[in-house]
PDB file of C-alpha atoms in Angstrom:
ATOM      1  CA  MET A1404     -16.004  13.052 -33.582  1.00 50.00           C
ATOM      2  CA  ASP A1405     -18.438  11.090 -31.428  1.00 57.00           C
ATOM      3  CA  MET A1406     -18.075  10.623 -27.668  1.00 60.00           C
ATOM      4  CA  ASP A1407     -17.104   6.908 -27.740  1.00 63.00           C
ATOM      5  CA  THR A1408     -14.167   7.569 -30.055  1.00 66.00           C
ATOM      6  CA  LEU A1409     -12.980  10.438 -27.858  1.00 61.00           C
ATOM      7  CA  ILE A1410     -13.156   8.330 -24.666  1.00 59.00           C
ATOM      8  CA  THR A1411     -11.352   5.401 -26.298  1.00 65.00           C
ATOM      9  CA  LYS A1412      -8.628   7.699 -27.630  1.00 63.00           C
ATOM     10  CA  GLN A1413      -8.187   9.327 -24.214  1.00 62.00           C
ATOM     11  CA  LYS A1414      -7.906   5.925 -22.457  1.00 64.00           C
ATOM     12  CA  HIS A1415      -5.336   4.776 -25.024  1.00 65.00           C
ATOM     13  CA  LEU A1416      -3.237   7.914 -24.508  1.00 62.00           C
ATOM     14  CA  TRP A1417      -3.378   7.564 -20.723  1.00 65.00           C
ATOM     15  CA  ASN A1418      -2.404   3.884 -20.940  1.00 67.00           C
ATOM     16  CA  ASP A1419       0.605   4.708 -23.116  1.00 68.00           C
ATOM     17  CA  GLU A1420       1.694   7.479 -20.733  1.00 71.00           C
ATOM     18  CA  PHE A1421       1.443   5.115 -17.763  1.00 65.00           C
ATOM     19  CA  TRP A1422       3.737   2.471 -19.253  1.00 68.00           C
ATOM     20  CA  GLU A1423       6.299   5.055 -20.373  1.00 76.00           C
ATOM     21  CA  ASN A1424       6.832   6.342 -16.817  1.00 77.00           C
ATOM     22  CA  PRO A1425       9.438   4.212 -14.983  1.00 77.00           C
ATOM     23  CA  TRP A1426       8.192   5.354 -11.553  1.00 79.00           C
ATOM     24  CA  ASP A1427       4.760   3.894 -12.288  1.00 77.00           C
ATOM     25  CA  GLN A1428       6.315   0.629 -13.437  1.00 80.00           C
ATOM     26  CA  GLY A1429       8.471   0.462 -10.309  1.00 87.00           C
ATOM     27  CA  SER A1430       5.560   1.131  -7.988  1.00 88.00           C
ATOM     28  CA  LEU A1431       3.548  -1.566  -9.735  1.00 89.00           C
ATOM     29  CA  ALA A1432       6.440  -4.006  -9.234  1.00 92.00           C
ATOM     30  CA  VAL A1433       6.723  -3.104  -5.539  1.00 95.00           C
ATOM     31  CA  ILE A1434       2.978  -3.566  -4.992  1.00 96.00           C
ATOM     32  CA  GLY A1435       3.124  -6.936  -6.764  1.00 96.00           C
ATOM     33  CA  LEU A1436       6.085  -8.063  -4.647  1.00 97.00           C
ATOM     34  CA  PHE A1437       4.321  -6.947  -1.459  1.00 98.00           C
ATOM     35  CA  ILE A1438       1.169  -8.891  -2.296  1.00 98.00           C
ATOM     36  CA  THR A1439       3.185 -11.968  -3.319  1.00 98.00           C
ATOM     37  CA  MET A1440       5.284 -11.853  -0.131  1.00 98.00           C
ATOM     38  CA  THR A1441       2.201 -11.439   2.061  1.00 98.00           C
ATOM     39  CA  LEU A1442       0.503 -14.439   0.467  1.00 98.00           C
ATOM     40  CA  PHE A1443       3.715 -16.477   0.790  1.00 97.00           C
ATOM     41  CA  LEU A1444       4.041 -15.646   4.500  1.00 96.00           C
ATOM     42  CA  ILE A1445       0.402 -16.572   5.132  1.00 96.00           C
ATOM     43  CA  LEU A1446       0.952 -19.892   3.344  1.00 95.00           C
ATOM     44  CA  PHE A1447       4.197 -20.475   5.272  1.00 94.00           C
ATOM     45  CA  ALA A1448       2.514 -19.766   8.632  1.00 91.00           C
ATOM     46  CA  THR A1449      -0.431 -22.004   7.775  1.00 90.00           C
ATOM     47  CA  ILE A1450       1.724 -24.955   6.717  1.00 89.00           C
ATOM     48  CA  PHE A1451       4.015 -24.798   9.746  1.00 85.00           C
ATOM     49  CA  GLY A1452       1.152 -24.022  12.112  1.00 83.00           C
ATOM     50  CA  VAL A1453      -0.751 -27.144  11.085  1.00 81.00           C
ATOM     51  CA  CYS A1454       2.304 -29.403  10.925  1.00 77.00           C
ATOM     52  CA  SER A1455       3.630 -29.205  14.460  1.00 66.00           C
ATOM     53  CA  PRO A1456       6.942 -30.958  15.226  1.00 65.00           C
ATOM     54  CA  LEU A1457       6.850 -34.709  15.925  1.00 60.00           C
ATOM     55  CA  GLU A1458       8.294 -34.343  19.452  1.00 62.00           C
ATOM     56  CA  ARG A1459       5.433 -32.121  20.510  1.00 61.00           C
ATOM     57  CA  ARG A1460       2.843 -34.575  19.216  1.00 59.00           C
ATOM     58  CA  ASN A1461       4.420 -37.374  21.226  1.00 59.00           C
ATOM     59  CA  GLN A1462       4.427 -35.232  24.381  1.00 61.00           C
ATOM     60  CA  TYR A1463       0.716 -34.529  24.041  1.00 61.00           C
ATOM     61  CA  GLU A1464      -0.097 -38.205  23.488  1.00 58.00           C
ATOM     62  CA  GLU A1465       1.880 -39.330  26.586  1.00 57.00           C
ATOM     63  CA  SER A1466       0.240 -36.904  29.028  1.00 53.00           C
TER      64      SER A1466
END
């Protein structure tokens, strides 16, 4: 058995073990949700930070 075959077989076994463990799947889902929520909040803050309310704009123009 050559080294490449052994490494490929070991990676395949580890990959199968990872997806069979529900705790690993759950942690991957939580990490994905955290990243998605963080990006959403950054987008939300950027949009509403740039688009200030109309009343405020009028106040700045009058003074």
